[in-house]
Coordinates of C-alpha atoms in Angstrom, one line a residue:
M1 CA 17.2 -0.4 -49.0
K2 CA 16.6 3.4 -49.5
A3 CA 16.0 5.7 -46.6
T4 CA 12.5 6.4 -47.9
D5 CA 11.6 2.7 -48.1
T6 CA 9.3 1.3 -45.4
V7 CA 8.9 -2.2 -44.1
E8 CA 5.8 -3.8 -42.9
L9 CA 6.0 -4.3 -39.1
Q10 CA 5.0 -7.7 -37.7
P11 CA 2.3 -7.7 -35.0
A12 CA 3.5 -7.3 -31.4
P13 CA 4.2 -10.6 -29.7
P14 CA 1.3 -11.9 -27.6
K15 CA 1.3 -10.9 -24.0
K16 CA 2.7 -13.2 -21.4
K17 CA 0.5 -15.4 -19.3
A18 CA 1.6 -17.1 -16.1
P19 CA 1.5 -20.9 -16.0
R20 CA -1.1 -22.1 -13.6
K21 CA 0.1 -23.4 -10.3
R22 CA -1.8 -24.8 -7.4
K23 CA -2.9 -22.4 -4.6
F24 CA -0.3 -21.6 -1.9
S25 CA -0.8 -23.1 1.5
N26 CA 1.4 -23.0 4.5
E27 CA 3.6 -26.0 5.3
P28 CA 2.3 -27.8 8.4
I29 CA 4.7 -28.0 11.4
A30 CA 5.7 -31.6 12.3
D31 CA 3.9 -33.2 15.2
F32 CA 6.7 -34.9 17.1
T33 CA 4.3 -36.9 19.2
E34 CA 3.7 -39.0 16.1
E35 CA 6.1 -41.8 15.3
K36 CA 7.3 -40.9 11.8
P37 CA 8.4 -37.3 12.5
R38 CA 9.9 -38.3 15.8
A39 CA 11.9 -41.1 14.2
G40 CA 13.0 -38.8 11.4
I41 CA 14.5 -36.1 13.6
E42 CA 16.0 -38.7 16.0
A43 CA 17.7 -40.4 13.1
A44 CA 19.0 -37.1 11.8
L45 CA 20.3 -36.1 15.2
G46 CA 22.0 -39.5 15.6
K47 CA 23.7 -39.2 12.2
L48 CA 24.9 -35.7 13.0
S49 CA 26.4 -36.7 16.3
R50 CA 28.3 -39.6 14.7
A51 CA 29.6 -37.5 11.7
R52 CA 33.0 -35.8 11.8
P53 CA 32.8 -32.0 11.6
R54 CA 33.0 -30.9 7.9
K55 CA 34.9 -28.1 6.3
H56 CA 32.7 -25.9 4.0
L57 CA 34.4 -23.7 1.3
L58 CA 33.5 -20.5 -0.4
R59 CA 31.4 -20.9 -3.5
I60 CA 32.1 -18.3 -6.2
G61 CA 30.9 -19.3 -9.7
D62 CA 31.9 -23.0 -10.2
Q63 CA 34.8 -22.7 -7.8
S64 CA 35.0 -23.9 -4.2
I65 CA 37.7 -21.8 -2.5
D66 CA 39.8 -22.8 0.5
T67 CA 40.9 -19.4 1.9
G68 CA 43.1 -21.0 4.6
E69 CA 41.2 -19.1 7.3
W70 CA 38.2 -20.6 9.1
I71 CA 35.0 -19.6 11.0
E72 CA 34.4 -22.3 13.7
S73 CA 30.9 -23.1 14.6
R74 CA 30.2 -24.7 18.0
D75 CA 27.1 -26.1 19.8
P76 CA 25.8 -23.3 22.2
A77 CA 24.6 -26.0 24.6
Q78 CA 28.1 -27.5 24.8
P79 CA 30.7 -25.1 23.3
E80 CA 33.4 -27.7 23.4
T81 CA 31.6 -29.5 20.6
L82 CA 32.6 -28.4 17.1
I83 CA 29.8 -28.4 14.5
G84 CA 31.9 -27.5 11.5
R85 CA 34.3 -25.0 9.9
V86 CA 33.5 -22.6 7.2
A87 CA 36.1 -20.8 5.1
R88 CA 36.4 -17.1 5.9
A89 CA 36.3 -14.7 2.9
G90 CA 38.4 -11.5 2.6
V91 CA 37.8 -8.3 0.5
E92 CA 39.5 -9.9 -2.5
H93 CA 36.9 -12.7 -2.5
V94 CA 34.1 -10.1 -2.3
D95 CA 35.6 -8.4 -5.4
R96 CA 35.8 -11.7 -7.2
A97 CA 32.3 -12.6 -6.3
V98 CA 30.9 -9.3 -7.5
E99 CA 32.7 -9.8 -10.8
V100 CA 31.3 -13.4 -11.2
A101 CA 27.8 -12.5 -10.1
T102 CA 27.7 -9.5 -12.5
T103 CA 28.6 -11.8 -15.4
A104 CA 26.1 -14.4 -14.3
F105 CA 23.4 -11.8 -14.1
E106 CA 23.6 -11.1 -17.8
T107 CA 22.5 -14.7 -18.4
W108 CA 20.2 -15.3 -15.4
K109 CA 18.0 -12.2 -16.0
R110 CA 17.2 -13.6 -19.5
V111 CA 16.0 -16.9 -18.2
P112 CA 12.2 -17.0 -18.6
F113 CA 10.4 -16.1 -15.4
D114 CA 8.5 -19.4 -15.2
E115 CA 11.8 -21.3 -15.4
R116 CA 13.3 -19.3 -12.6
A117 CA 10.1 -19.9 -10.6
E118 CA 10.4 -23.7 -11.2
V119 CA 13.9 -23.7 -9.8
I120 CA 12.7 -22.2 -6.6
L121 CA 9.6 -24.4 -6.4
K122 CA 11.9 -27.4 -6.9
A123 CA 14.0 -26.1 -4.0
A124 CA 10.9 -26.4 -1.8
R125 CA 10.6 -30.0 -2.7
V126 CA 14.3 -30.6 -1.9
F127 CA 14.0 -28.8 1.5
R128 CA 10.9 -31.0 2.2
R129 CA 12.9 -34.2 1.6
R130 CA 15.8 -33.0 3.7
R131 CA 13.6 -31.5 6.4
Y132 CA 14.8 -33.4 9.4
E133 CA 18.4 -33.0 8.4
L134 CA 17.9 -29.2 8.5
D135 CA 16.0 -29.5 11.8
A136 CA 18.7 -31.5 13.5
L137 CA 21.4 -29.1 12.4
M138 CA 19.4 -26.2 13.8
V139 CA 19.1 -28.0 17.1
R140 CA 22.8 -28.4 17.3
E141 CA 24.2 -25.2 15.7
A142 CA 21.4 -22.7 16.6
G143 CA 20.2 -24.2 19.9
K144 CA 16.6 -24.5 18.7
S145 CA 14.1 -26.9 20.3
W146 CA 12.6 -29.5 18.0
M147 CA 9.4 -27.5 17.5
E148 CA 11.2 -24.2 16.9
A149 CA 13.6 -25.9 14.4
D150 CA 10.9 -27.5 12.4
A151 CA 8.8 -24.3 12.4
D152 CA 11.9 -22.6 10.9
T153 CA 12.3 -25.2 8.2
A154 CA 8.6 -25.1 7.4
E155 CA 8.8 -21.3 7.0
A156 CA 11.7 -21.7 4.6
I157 CA 9.6 -24.1 2.5
D158 CA 6.7 -21.5 2.7
F159 CA 9.0 -18.8 1.4
L160 CA 10.1 -20.9 -1.5
E161 CA 6.6 -22.0 -2.4
F162 CA 5.2 -18.5 -2.0
Y163 CA 7.9 -16.5 -3.9
G164 CA 7.9 -19.1 -6.7
R165 CA 4.2 -18.4 -7.3
E166 CA 4.6 -14.7 -6.8
M167 CA 7.2 -14.6 -9.6
L168 CA 4.7 -16.3 -11.9
R169 CA 2.3 -13.5 -11.1
Y170 CA 4.8 -10.7 -11.6
G171 CA 6.2 -12.3 -14.7
A172 CA 2.8 -12.3 -16.5
D173 CA 1.7 -9.2 -18.3
P174 CA -0.2 -6.9 -15.9
Q175 CA -3.6 -5.7 -17.1
L176 CA -3.1 -2.0 -18.0
P177 CA -6.0 0.1 -19.1
E178 CA -6.3 0.1 -22.9
V179 CA -5.2 3.1 -24.9
P180 CA -6.6 3.3 -28.5
G181 CA -3.9 2.9 -31.1
E182 CA -1.2 1.8 -28.7
D183 CA 0.1 -1.4 -27.2
N184 CA 1.2 -0.6 -23.6
R185 CA 3.1 -3.0 -21.4
L186 CA 4.7 -3.0 -18.0
D187 CA 7.6 -5.3 -17.5
Y188 CA 9.3 -6.1 -14.1
L189 CA 13.0 -6.3 -14.5
P190 CA 15.6 -7.6 -12.0
L191 CA 18.0 -5.1 -10.4
G192 CA 21.4 -6.8 -10.6
V193 CA 23.8 -8.1 -7.9
I194 CA 22.2 -8.2 -4.5
A195 CA 24.1 -8.5 -1.2
V196 CA 22.1 -10.7 1.2
I197 CA 23.0 -10.4 4.9
P198 CA 20.7 -12.7 7.0
P199 CA 20.7 -13.2 10.8
W200 CA 21.5 -16.3 12.9
N201 CA 18.2 -16.6 14.8
F202 CA 16.2 -17.9 11.8
P203 CA 19.1 -19.5 10.1
V204 CA 17.2 -21.4 7.5
A205 CA 13.9 -19.5 7.1
I206 CA 15.0 -15.9 6.8
L207 CA 18.2 -16.8 4.9
T208 CA 16.2 -18.8 2.4
G209 CA 13.5 -16.3 2.0
M210 CA 15.8 -13.3 1.4
T211 CA 18.0 -15.3 -1.0
A212 CA 15.1 -17.0 -2.9
A213 CA 13.2 -13.7 -3.4
A214 CA 16.3 -12.1 -5.0
I215 CA 17.1 -15.1 -7.2
V216 CA 13.6 -15.8 -8.4
A217 CA 13.2 -12.2 -9.5
G218 CA 16.2 -12.6 -11.8
N219 CA 19.0 -11.2 -9.7
T220 CA 22.3 -12.7 -8.6
V221 CA 23.2 -13.0 -4.9
L222 CA 26.3 -12.5 -2.7
L223 CA 25.4 -14.3 0.5
K224 CA 27.2 -13.3 3.6
P225 CA 25.7 -15.4 6.4
S226 CA 26.0 -14.8 10.1
S227 CA 29.2 -16.2 11.7
E228 CA 27.1 -17.8 14.4
T229 CA 25.3 -20.2 12.0
P230 CA 27.6 -20.6 9.0
V231 CA 27.2 -24.4 8.6
L232 CA 23.4 -24.1 8.2
A233 CA 24.0 -21.4 5.6
A234 CA 26.4 -23.7 3.7
K235 CA 23.7 -26.4 3.9
V236 CA 21.1 -24.1 2.4
V237 CA 23.4 -23.1 -0.4
E238 CA 24.1 -26.8 -1.1
L239 CA 20.3 -27.5 -1.3
L240 CA 19.6 -24.5 -3.6
E241 CA 22.4 -25.6 -5.9
K242 CA 20.9 -29.1 -5.9
A243 CA 17.6 -27.6 -7.0
G244 CA 19.2 -26.0 -10.0
V245 CA 20.4 -22.6 -9.0
P246 CA 23.3 -22.1 -11.5
P247 CA 26.9 -21.3 -10.7
G248 CA 27.5 -17.6 -10.1
V249 CA 23.8 -16.9 -9.4
L250 CA 24.5 -17.6 -5.8
C251 CA 27.9 -16.8 -4.4
F252 CA 28.6 -18.0 -0.8
I253 CA 31.1 -15.6 0.9
P254 CA 31.0 -16.1 4.7
G255 CA 33.1 -13.6 6.7
G256 CA 33.1 -11.3 9.7
G257 CA 31.2 -8.0 9.4
S258 CA 34.3 -6.1 10.5
D259 CA 36.3 -7.9 7.8
I260 CA 34.1 -7.7 4.7
G261 CA 30.8 -6.1 5.7
D262 CA 31.6 -2.4 4.9
H263 CA 33.4 -3.4 1.7
L264 CA 30.5 -5.6 0.5
V265 CA 27.8 -2.9 1.2
S266 CA 29.9 -0.1 -0.3
H267 CA 31.0 -1.9 -3.5
P268 CA 29.8 0.0 -6.6
G269 CA 29.0 -3.3 -8.3
V270 CA 26.3 -4.1 -5.7
R271 CA 22.9 -2.9 -6.7
A272 CA 21.0 -3.5 -3.5
I273 CA 21.4 -4.8 0.1
S274 CA 18.9 -7.1 1.8
F275 CA 19.6 -7.1 5.5
T276 CA 18.1 -8.6 8.6
G277 CA 19.7 -7.9 12.0
S278 CA 20.3 -5.3 14.7
M279 CA 19.2 -1.6 14.4
E280 CA 22.8 -0.5 14.8
V281 CA 24.1 -2.5 11.9
G282 CA 21.1 -1.7 9.8
L283 CA 21.6 2.0 10.2
R284 CA 25.3 1.6 9.4
I285 CA 24.4 -0.2 6.2
N286 CA 21.8 2.4 5.3
E287 CA 24.4 5.2 5.7
L288 CA 27.0 3.4 3.6
A289 CA 24.6 2.5 0.9
A290 CA 23.4 6.1 0.6
R291 CA 26.8 7.2 -0.7
T292 CA 27.0 7.3 -4.5
P293 CA 30.6 7.3 -5.9
D294 CA 31.2 8.4 -9.5
N295 CA 31.8 4.8 -10.7
Q296 CA 28.4 3.7 -9.4
L297 CA 25.4 4.0 -11.9
W298 CA 22.6 3.6 -9.4
I299 CA 21.2 4.7 -6.1
K300 CA 21.4 1.6 -4.0
R301 CA 18.3 0.1 -2.6
V302 CA 18.3 -1.1 1.1
I303 CA 15.8 -3.7 2.3
A304 CA 16.2 -3.8 6.1
E305 CA 14.5 -5.5 9.0
M306 CA 16.2 -4.3 12.2
G307 CA 14.7 -5.7 15.4
G308 CA 12.2 -4.4 17.9
K309 CA 11.2 -3.7 21.5
D310 CA 7.9 -5.4 21.3
A311 CA 5.0 -5.0 23.7
I312 CA 1.9 -7.0 24.7
L313 CA -0.8 -4.7 26.2
V314 CA -3.4 -6.3 28.4
D315 CA -6.5 -4.4 29.7
E316 CA -9.0 -5.2 32.5
T317 CA -11.5 -7.0 30.1
A318 CA -9.0 -9.5 28.8
D319 CA -8.9 -13.3 29.3
L320 CA -5.9 -13.3 31.7
D321 CA -5.1 -17.0 31.2
A322 CA -5.0 -16.6 27.4
A323 CA -2.9 -13.4 27.9
A324 CA -0.4 -15.1 30.2
E325 CA 0.0 -18.0 27.9
G326 CA 0.7 -15.7 24.9
I327 CA 3.1 -13.6 26.9
V328 CA 5.2 -16.5 28.1
A329 CA 5.3 -18.0 24.6
S330 CA 6.3 -14.7 23.0
A331 CA 8.8 -13.7 25.7
F332 CA 10.7 -17.0 26.2
G333 CA 10.2 -19.0 22.9
Y334 CA 13.6 -19.6 21.5
Q335 CA 15.0 -17.9 24.6
G336 CA 13.6 -14.5 23.6
Q337 CA 16.0 -14.5 20.6
K338 CA 13.4 -13.3 18.1
C339 CA 13.0 -9.7 16.8
S340 CA 9.3 -10.2 17.3
A341 CA 9.7 -11.4 21.0
C342 CA 7.6 -9.8 23.7
S343 CA 10.2 -7.9 25.9
R344 CA 7.6 -5.5 27.4
L345 CA 4.4 -6.5 29.2
I346 CA 2.1 -3.5 29.7
A347 CA -0.8 -4.2 32.0
V348 CA -3.4 -1.8 33.2
D349 CA -3.5 -1.2 36.9
E350 CA -6.7 -3.1 37.7
I351 CA -5.4 -6.5 36.6
H352 CA -1.6 -5.9 36.8
D353 CA -0.8 -7.9 39.9
E354 CA -3.1 -10.8 39.0
L355 CA -1.7 -11.1 35.5
I356 CA 1.9 -10.9 36.7
E357 CA 1.2 -13.8 39.1
R358 CA -0.1 -15.9 36.2
V359 CA 2.8 -15.1 33.9
V360 CA 5.4 -15.8 36.6
E361 CA 3.8 -19.1 37.5
R362 CA 3.8 -20.3 33.9
A363 CA 7.3 -19.2 33.2
R364 CA 8.5 -20.8 36.4
H365 CA 7.6 -24.2 35.1
L366 CA 9.3 -23.9 31.7
T367 CA 11.8 -26.8 31.2
I368 CA 15.4 -25.6 30.7
G369 CA 17.9 -28.0 29.2
P370 CA 19.6 -29.4 26.1
V371 CA 17.4 -29.0 23.0
E372 CA 18.3 -32.5 21.8
D373 CA 15.7 -33.5 24.4
P374 CA 12.2 -33.0 23.0
A375 CA 10.8 -32.0 26.4
T376 CA 13.1 -28.9 26.6
Q377 CA 11.3 -25.6 26.2
V378 CA 14.2 -23.2 26.9
G379 CA 17.6 -24.0 25.5
P380 CA 20.9 -22.0 25.3
V381 CA 21.4 -18.5 23.9
I382 CA 23.5 -18.4 20.8
S383 CA 27.0 -17.5 22.1
A384 CA 29.2 -16.5 25.0
A385 CA 29.0 -12.9 23.8
A386 CA 25.2 -13.0 23.7
M387 CA 25.1 -14.5 27.2
E388 CA 27.4 -11.8 28.7
K389 CA 25.3 -9.1 27.0
I390 CA 22.0 -10.5 28.4
L391 CA 23.5 -11.0 31.9
G392 CA 24.7 -7.4 31.7
Y393 CA 21.2 -6.2 31.0
I394 CA 19.9 -8.3 33.9
E395 CA 22.3 -6.5 36.2
V396 CA 20.9 -3.2 34.8
G397 CA 17.4 -4.5 35.5
R398 CA 18.2 -5.1 39.2
G399 CA 18.5 -1.3 39.5
E400 CA 15.5 -0.5 37.4
G401 CA 12.8 -2.9 38.7
T402 CA 12.0 -5.8 41.0
L403 CA 13.3 -9.2 40.1
V404 CA 10.5 -11.7 40.5
L405 CA 11.9 -14.7 38.5
G406 CA 15.2 -15.9 37.2
G407 CA 18.1 -13.5 37.1
G408 CA 21.2 -15.6 36.2
R409 CA 22.7 -18.5 34.4
A410 CA 20.8 -21.8 34.5
R411 CA 22.8 -24.8 35.5
V412 CA 22.1 -27.8 33.3
P413 CA 23.6 -31.1 34.3
G414 CA 26.1 -32.3 31.7
R415 CA 26.0 -28.9 30.0
E416 CA 27.9 -26.9 32.5
K417 CA 29.7 -24.8 29.8
G418 CA 26.5 -24.2 27.9
Y419 CA 25.1 -20.7 27.4
F420 CA 21.9 -21.2 29.4
I421 CA 20.0 -18.3 31.0
E422 CA 17.0 -18.5 33.3
P423 CA 13.7 -16.9 32.0
T424 CA 13.9 -13.6 33.8
I425 CA 11.0 -11.2 34.8
F426 CA 11.2 -7.7 36.3
T427 CA 8.2 -5.8 37.6
G428 CA 7.9 -2.1 38.5
V429 CA 9.8 -1.0 35.4
A430 CA 9.5 2.6 34.2
P431 CA 8.6 3.1 30.6
D432 CA 11.8 4.9 29.9
A433 CA 14.1 2.4 31.7
R434 CA 16.9 0.9 29.7
I435 CA 15.4 -2.6 29.9
A436 CA 12.2 -1.1 28.6
Q437 CA 13.8 0.7 25.7
E438 CA 16.8 -1.3 24.5
E439 CA 16.7 -4.5 22.6
I440 CA 18.1 -7.3 24.8
F441 CA 17.5 -10.3 22.6
G442 CA 17.3 -12.8 25.4
P443 CA 14.8 -14.2 27.9
V444 CA 14.2 -11.0 29.8
L445 CA 10.7 -9.5 30.3
A446 CA 10.1 -6.0 31.6
C447 CA 6.7 -5.5 33.2
I448 CA 5.2 -2.0 33.1
R449 CA 2.1 -0.8 34.9
A450 CA -0.3 1.5 32.9
Q451 CA -3.1 3.6 34.4
D452 CA -5.5 2.7 31.7
I453 CA -5.7 1.8 28.0
D454 CA -4.8 5.3 26.8
D455 CA -1.7 5.2 29.0
G456 CA -0.9 1.7 27.8
L457 CA -1.0 2.7 24.2
R458 CA 1.2 5.7 24.9
I459 CA 3.8 3.4 26.6
A460 CA 3.6 0.8 23.8
N461 CA 4.4 3.5 21.2
G462 CA 7.1 5.1 23.3
T463 CA 10.2 3.5 21.7
R464 CA 12.3 3.9 18.6
Y465 CA 11.0 0.6 17.3
G466 CA 7.8 -0.5 15.7
L467 CA 8.0 -4.1 14.7
T468 CA 5.3 -6.3 16.5
G469 CA 2.8 -5.8 19.2
A470 CA -0.3 -7.4 20.7
I471 CA -3.3 -6.5 22.7
Y472 CA -5.5 -8.7 24.8
S473 CA -9.0 -7.3 25.3
R474 CA -12.6 -8.3 25.1
S475 CA -13.6 -4.8 24.1
R476 CA -14.2 -4.4 20.3
E477 CA -13.8 -0.6 20.7
R478 CA -10.3 -1.1 22.2
L479 CA -9.3 -3.7 19.7
E480 CA -10.3 -1.3 16.9
R481 CA -8.5 1.6 18.7
A482 CA -5.3 -0.6 18.8
R483 CA -5.8 -1.4 15.1
S484 CA -5.4 2.3 14.3
D485 CA -3.2 3.7 17.1
F486 CA -0.8 0.8 18.1
H487 CA 2.1 1.8 15.7
V488 CA 3.8 -1.4 14.7
G489 CA 4.2 -3.2 11.4
N490 CA 2.6 -6.4 12.7
L491 CA -0.2 -6.1 15.3
Y492 CA -1.9 -9.1 16.8
L493 CA -5.3 -9.0 18.6
N494 CA -5.8 -11.6 21.4
R495 CA -2.8 -13.7 20.4
K496 CA 0.9 -13.8 20.9
C497 CA 3.2 -11.4 19.0
T498 CA 5.5 -14.0 17.5
G499 CA 4.9 -16.6 14.7
A500 CA 3.9 -14.6 11.6
L501 CA 2.8 -16.9 8.7
V502 CA 4.1 -16.4 5.2
G503 CA 1.3 -15.2 2.9
G504 CA -1.3 -14.4 5.6
Q505 CA 0.8 -12.2 7.9
P506 CA 3.4 -10.3 5.8
F507 CA 6.3 -9.3 8.2
G508 CA 8.1 -6.0 8.6
G509 CA 8.2 -3.0 10.9
F510 CA 8.0 0.8 11.3
N511 CA 10.4 3.4 12.6
R512 CA 13.8 2.0 13.4
S513 CA 12.6 -1.6 13.1
G514 CA 13.3 -1.3 9.4
T515 CA 11.9 -0.4 6.0
D516 CA 8.6 -2.3 6.5
S517 CA 9.6 -4.7 3.7
K518 CA 6.8 -7.1 4.5
A519 CA 8.6 -10.4 3.9
G520 CA 6.2 -13.2 2.8
G521 CA 3.8 -10.6 1.4
S522 CA 2.4 -10.0 -2.1
D523 CA 4.5 -6.9 -2.6
Y524 CA 7.9 -8.2 -1.4
L525 CA 9.3 -9.2 -4.8
L526 CA 8.8 -5.6 -6.0
L527 CA 11.7 -4.7 -3.7
F528 CA 14.0 -6.8 -6.0
L529 CA 12.5 -5.6 -9.3
Q530 CA 12.2 -2.4 -11.3
A531 CA 9.3 -1.6 -13.6
K532 CA 9.8 -0.6 -17.2
S533 CA 6.9 0.8 -19.2
V534 CA 7.0 0.2 -23.0
S535 CA 4.5 1.8 -25.4
E536 CA 4.2 0.9 -29.1
K537 CA 2.1 2.9 -31.6
L538 CA 0.0 0.6 -33.7

C-alpha cells in the first residue's frame, strides 16, 4: 500500500454498558437467640476446638511455600492454646511475589470488568456459606464476642457485594458531554501491584474490603496480614481463591513489619500501598512511599486509615440514658480495640456528674469472660504486648484523673493467663492529658468536663486525629453546628460513634487519622484506578 493511500475506518466500537445487578443491601447480623444461627456457631466452635492446629504456607502464584520459619497464633483468652502456624516471609519472598504479581497483572487487567466483578460477587456467596466458620475462628483468634465476630463477617460480605457492584458502575462508559465530530471516552484503568497491609482488629472485614477493592479494580495484591491474626488471613485467602481469584493475582506473604514491612513499601515494583493501622506506622509508610528512586516509574499512591482519639460530646438537652448507652457501647465494645471507639467523653458542666453516674453504672454491669460464652460482653485484648501497653496507660491515668471504675486486669476463672482488662473510667481529665490525647486502643475512657457546647467542640477538635465523633443533643441548632464544626471524617448525631455501615456510612478520617479514603463509599474504587481520556475524530 502506498503512503498516499487511505483506508476506510470502521466505526468506533459501541460504548460499554454495565450488566444489571440487584440493588445493594447490607448483610443482616445473625440473631443468636434464634436456634439456627446459634447451632451454626456452636457447631463451628466445637469443630475448631477438636481440630489440630494447622500450618498455613505462603501463596505466591501457584506455589505454596514453606519458609521453615513460623508465626504462631494463640488464643488471647488462653494463650497456652495454639490456633495455628503461618509461614513467615522474608525479603526474598517479597521480591518473588512482586515479580509474580507483576506478571499476573498483565493478564488480570485485561479480564473484562464484569468478569472480575463476578469473581468478587461469587466470593460474597462463598463467605456467606462459610459464615460461622469465620465467626468461630474470630472468636478464638481475635477474642471477639459472637455478635462482634458475626458483624465483622457481615461487613466483609458487604464489602464484596458493594465493590463488585461498584466495579460494574466504573467499568461502564461514563456519560461525557458530547463534542460534535468527536467520540470521547473516559476509561478507568487499574494501577498495578498493590501492597495491602490490614489490621488485626477487623481481621476479616477490613482485610477483605481492602483486598477485594484492589482486585476487582484489576490490580494484583501482595497481602501482608497482621501477625496477630494470620490464620484468619490465610482463611480469607483460601476462600477468595475458592471463589476464582487466579494464582498470582493475590499473593499471601505474612511477615513481621520489622522484617519485610519497609522492603515491601519501598519496593519500586509496588504501585500503591493500602494500609490500616496505627498513626506511627502509617506516617512511616507515607514517608517511605514518597521516595522515588530512578528505577521507579510512578509516584506511589498511599491509601491510609490510621486510628483516632474519638470523642462523644453530650450537652444539657440530651437524652442521658441514650447517651450513656451509646458511650458504653462505643468505649467498651470489642474491648475498645476499634479505631472508631469512644475514648473521650466530653460532657457539659450542667449534666456532667449525672451522666458519669449513668455511664459508670452501665459499664459496671458488663460481663467479662471467655468469648466462647455468648453471654460475654467484654473479652480479652489481643496480646500480652497490648495488655501491658494498656495497663501502662492506666497507670498514667491515675496521675491525670480520678479512677472511678476498673483499673487493672480482670480475673476470669479458668482463663487466668488470658489478657483480660477491666473496663476503666477516669474522670477529671484535662483536655491535654496523655490519656485524652494518645490512642490507647483498649477499654479506657477519659471523661472531660466542658463549660458549654462551644468549649466542648473546642475540646473535641483538640487532637491530632479526626476519625469519628458523636454528639447527643435535642437542639437542632447544636446538631447542625456539630455537622459543620466537629472536624471528623465520620460524625454521628444522637447515636454511638462505632459501627459504620458499608454503602450508607463511608468510613475514613481527617488529619492524622488518615487520607479520608472512605472505605465502603462510592468513590473508594477510584483510589485503585487511574483515568484515561481518549478522543477520536470522526
